[in-house]
C-alpha cells in the first residue's frame, strides 16, 4: 500500500471501512474480504430469521420485543465495527468479520418479523400494499444514501450512519402499539 494510505488518520473523512483492513491488503484483497464476510452474513441471517420466526410463533404477540432485541444486538455489533474502523479499538481481521457478520445476521434476522408486524398492524389493508410501502420507503432511503457526494464528504460516515439508523429504527418502534387483529382472526378469537 502507498505510504499515504498507511498514514491516514483513522477519523479523517477519507477513512473507510476498507481502510480498516490491514494496510498491506490490496484493493482486490479488501473486496474479497467483503465478499467473504457477506456470504456467511446472508446465510446466518436466513438461519437466524427462521429461528427468530419460530420463536416468535411460539411466543405469539411479542414480535416487537423480538425485533427490538435483534436491533439492539445489531446496533452493538455495528458500533463495534465502527469503533474498529475508526481505530478506537485495535484493528484485527477477526473483529471486523465478527462484528460485521453478527450485526448483519441480527439485522437480517429481524426483517421477516418487521414485515409480519407491519402486516398485522395495518390489517385489514392488503399485505402487498403494506409490504410495498415498506419497500418504497426503504428504497428511497437507500437512494438518498447513495447520492451523497463521496468525494466531498468521504466514506467514514457510513459506518456511523448504520449505527444511528438501527438505533433510530428501534427508537421509532418503541412507542408503537402492537395490534394482532389478523392473528386473532386466524386463531378464531
GROMACS .gro file of C-alpha atoms in nm:
model
  189
    1UNK     CA    1   0.000   0.000   0.000
    2UNK     CA    2   0.123   0.353  -0.068
    3UNK     CA    3   0.273   0.543   0.224
    4UNK     CA    4  -0.014   0.795   0.215
    5UNK     CA    5  -0.265   0.515   0.274
    6UNK     CA    6  -0.074   0.392   0.578
    7UNK     CA    7  -0.058   0.739   0.734
    8UNK     CA    8  -0.428   0.823   0.714
    9UNK     CA    9  -0.579   0.945   1.036
   10UNK     CA   10  -0.846   0.695   1.148
   11UNK     CA   11  -1.117   0.959   1.192
   12UNK     CA   12  -1.045   1.151   0.873
   13UNK     CA   13  -1.316   1.171   0.604
   14UNK     CA   14  -1.111   0.954   0.372
   15UNK     CA   15  -1.106   0.674   0.629
   16UNK     CA   16  -1.332   0.394   0.508
   17UNK     CA   17  -1.432   0.052   0.622
   18UNK     CA   18  -1.192  -0.075   0.356
   19UNK     CA   19  -0.909   0.114   0.529
   20UNK     CA   20  -0.986  -0.076   0.848
   21UNK     CA   21  -0.843  -0.391   0.697
   22UNK     CA   22  -0.468  -0.430   0.748
   23UNK     CA   23  -0.271  -0.177   0.542
   24UNK     CA   24  -0.081  -0.446   0.350
   25UNK     CA   25  -0.402  -0.561   0.179
   26UNK     CA   26  -0.463  -0.466  -0.182
   27UNK     CA   27  -0.795  -0.331  -0.310
   28UNK     CA   28  -0.866  -0.675  -0.457
   29UNK     CA   29  -0.800  -0.844  -0.122
   30UNK     CA   30  -1.026  -0.595   0.051
   31UNK     CA   31  -1.307  -0.663  -0.198
   32UNK     CA   32  -1.271  -1.037  -0.143
   33UNK     CA   33  -1.274  -0.980   0.233
   34UNK     CA   34  -1.608  -0.803   0.198
   35UNK     CA   35  -1.742  -1.087  -0.014
   36UNK     CA   36  -1.616  -1.347   0.233
   37UNK     CA   37  -1.787  -1.161   0.515
   38UNK     CA   38  -2.115  -1.108   0.325
   39UNK     CA   39  -2.173  -1.474   0.235
   40UNK     CA   40  -2.189  -1.607   0.592
   41UNK     CA   41  -2.384  -1.297   0.700
   42UNK     CA   42  -2.652  -1.371   0.442
   43UNK     CA   43  -2.659  -1.741   0.525
   44UNK     CA   44  -2.666  -1.693   0.901
   45UNK     CA   45  -2.914  -1.408   0.862
   46UNK     CA   46  -3.153  -1.650   0.694
   47UNK     CA   47  -3.095  -1.914   0.960
   48UNK     CA   48  -3.141  -1.659   1.238
   49UNK     CA   49  -3.450  -1.527   1.060
   50UNK     CA   50  -3.604  -1.874   1.062
   51UNK     CA   51  -3.503  -1.929   1.427
   52UNK     CA   52  -3.639  -1.591   1.537
   53UNK     CA   53  -3.957  -1.657   1.337
   54UNK     CA   54  -4.001  -1.993   1.508
   55UNK     CA   55  -3.953  -1.830   1.849
   56UNK     CA   56  -4.194  -1.551   1.756
   57UNK     CA   57  -4.454  -1.812   1.658
   58UNK     CA   58  -4.403  -1.991   1.986
   59UNK     CA   59  -4.434  -1.668   2.186
   60UNK     CA   60  -4.707  -1.510   1.974
   61UNK     CA   61  -4.783  -1.145   2.033
   62UNK     CA   62  -4.424  -1.043   2.106
   63UNK     CA   63  -4.290  -0.960   1.761
   64UNK     CA   64  -4.195  -0.607   1.862
   65UNK     CA   65  -3.986  -0.740   2.151
   66UNK     CA   66  -3.802  -0.983   1.920
   67UNK     CA   67  -3.734  -0.705   1.668
   68UNK     CA   68  -3.603  -0.474   1.941
   69UNK     CA   69  -3.371  -0.746   2.076
   70UNK     CA   70  -3.235  -0.810   1.725
   71UNK     CA   71  -3.194  -0.437   1.656
   72UNK     CA   72  -3.020  -0.380   1.990
   73UNK     CA   73  -2.773  -0.659   1.920
   74UNK     CA   74  -2.718  -0.531   1.566
   75UNK     CA   75  -2.656  -0.177   1.694
   76UNK     CA   76  -2.393  -0.307   1.938
   77UNK     CA   77  -2.224  -0.508   1.662
   78UNK     CA   78  -2.223  -0.219   1.415
   79UNK     CA   79  -2.093   0.016   1.685
   80UNK     CA   80  -1.814  -0.235   1.748
   81UNK     CA   81  -1.742  -0.239   1.373
   82UNK     CA   82  -1.739   0.143   1.350
   83UNK     CA   83  -1.507   0.171   1.651
   84UNK     CA   84  -1.263  -0.077   1.496
   85UNK     CA   85  -1.276   0.107   1.163
   86UNK     CA   86  -1.216   0.441   1.337
   87UNK     CA   87  -0.912   0.300   1.516
   88UNK     CA   88  -1.065   0.338   1.862
   89UNK     CA   89  -1.045  -0.038   1.914
   90UNK     CA   90  -0.748  -0.244   1.795
   91UNK     CA   91  -0.773  -0.333   1.429
   92UNK     CA   92  -0.787  -0.702   1.366
   93UNK     CA   93  -0.945  -0.905   1.092
   94UNK     CA   94  -1.138  -1.128   1.332
   95UNK     CA   95  -1.305  -0.824   1.495
   96UNK     CA   96  -1.409  -0.685   1.159
   97UNK     CA   97  -1.551  -1.018   1.045
   98UNK     CA   98  -1.721  -1.097   1.377
   99UNK     CA   99  -1.880  -0.754   1.419
  100UNK     CA  100  -1.997  -0.733   1.057
  101UNK     CA  101  -2.131  -1.088   1.038
  102UNK     CA  102  -2.309  -1.076   1.376
  103UNK     CA  103  -2.457  -0.732   1.307
  104UNK     CA  104  -2.585  -0.835   0.966
  105UNK     CA  105  -2.714  -1.164   1.099
  106UNK     CA  106  -2.922  -0.990   1.368
  107UNK     CA  107  -3.044  -0.717   1.135
  108UNK     CA  108  -3.138  -0.962   0.859
  109UNK     CA  109  -3.298  -1.194   1.114
  110UNK     CA  110  -3.544  -0.920   1.214
  111UNK     CA  111  -3.656  -0.831   0.860
  112UNK     CA  112  -3.925  -1.102   0.826
  113UNK     CA  113  -4.065  -1.013   1.167
  114UNK     CA  114  -4.071  -0.645   1.075
  115UNK     CA  115  -4.277  -0.722   0.764
  116UNK     CA  116  -4.506  -0.952   0.962
  117UNK     CA  117  -4.559  -0.692   1.237
  118UNK     CA  118  -4.638  -0.428   0.975
  119UNK     CA  119  -4.896  -0.652   0.808
  120UNK     CA  120  -5.053  -0.729   1.148
  121UNK     CA  121  -5.072  -0.362   1.249
  122UNK     CA  122  -5.212  -0.243   0.916
  123UNK     CA  123  -5.476  -0.517   0.883
  124UNK     CA  124  -5.727  -0.509   0.701
  125UNK     CA  125  -5.513  -0.327   0.442
  126UNK     CA  126  -5.383  -0.581   0.190
  127UNK     CA  127  -5.050  -0.742   0.280
  128UNK     CA  128  -4.897  -0.649  -0.056
  129UNK     CA  129  -4.982  -0.283  -0.007
  130UNK     CA  130  -4.826  -0.274   0.341
  131UNK     CA  131  -4.512  -0.453   0.225
  132UNK     CA  132  -4.496  -0.232  -0.085
  133UNK     CA  133  -4.493   0.085   0.124
  134UNK     CA  134  -4.210  -0.054   0.338
  135UNK     CA  135  -4.007  -0.141   0.028
  136UNK     CA  136  -4.074   0.200  -0.128
  137UNK     CA  137  -3.954   0.384   0.183
  138UNK     CA  138  -3.655   0.150   0.214
  139UNK     CA  139  -3.553   0.212  -0.147
  140UNK     CA  140  -3.596   0.590  -0.115
  141UNK     CA  141  -3.369   0.593   0.190
  142UNK     CA  142  -3.112   0.385   0.004
  143UNK     CA  143  -3.120   0.627  -0.289
  144UNK     CA  144  -3.058   0.919  -0.051
  145UNK     CA  145  -2.767   0.725   0.096
  146UNK     CA  146  -2.618   0.670  -0.249
  147UNK     CA  147  -2.648   1.029  -0.375
  148UNK     CA  148  -2.417   1.166  -0.106
  149UNK     CA  149  -2.110   1.302  -0.286
  150UNK     CA  150  -1.843   1.064  -0.153
  151UNK     CA  151  -1.557   1.267  -0.298
  152UNK     CA  152  -1.662   1.567  -0.088
  153UNK     CA  153  -1.771   1.411   0.243
  154UNK     CA  154  -1.568   1.090   0.249
  155UNK     CA  155  -1.691   0.746   0.345
  156UNK     CA  156  -1.627   0.709   0.718
  157UNK     CA  157  -1.974   0.844   0.798
  158UNK     CA  158  -2.129   0.528   0.651
  159UNK     CA  159  -2.017   0.309   0.940
  160UNK     CA  160  -2.165   0.551   1.191
  161UNK     CA  161  -2.485   0.601   0.992
  162UNK     CA  162  -2.564   0.230   1.015
  163UNK     CA  163  -2.541   0.251   1.396
  164UNK     CA  164  -2.760   0.563   1.405
  165UNK     CA  165  -3.021   0.422   1.166
  166UNK     CA  166  -3.056   0.093   1.355
  167UNK     CA  167  -3.089   0.276   1.689
  168UNK     CA  168  -3.336   0.525   1.536
  169UNK     CA  169  -3.547   0.245   1.386
  170UNK     CA  170  -3.562   0.073   1.723
  171UNK     CA  171  -3.648   0.402   1.891
  172UNK     CA  172  -3.932   0.465   1.647
  173UNK     CA  173  -4.064   0.116   1.715
  174UNK     CA  174  -4.076   0.161   2.095
  175UNK     CA  175  -4.395   0.369   2.126
  176UNK     CA  176  -4.584   0.167   1.865
  177UNK     CA  177  -4.889  -0.024   1.990
  178UNK     CA  178  -4.894  -0.384   1.873
  179UNK     CA  179  -5.225  -0.497   1.726
  180UNK     CA  180  -5.274  -0.859   1.622
  181UNK     CA  181  -5.616  -0.843   1.456
  182UNK     CA  182  -5.522  -1.075   1.170
  183UNK     CA  183  -5.368  -1.326   1.409
  184UNK     CA  184  -5.681  -1.313   1.627
  185UNK     CA  185  -5.897  -1.394   1.325
  186UNK     CA  186  -5.664  -1.681   1.231
  187UNK     CA  187  -5.694  -1.816   1.586
  188UNK     CA  188  -6.074  -1.784   1.578
  189UNK     CA  189  -6.089  -1.519   1.851
   0.00000   0.00000   0.00000
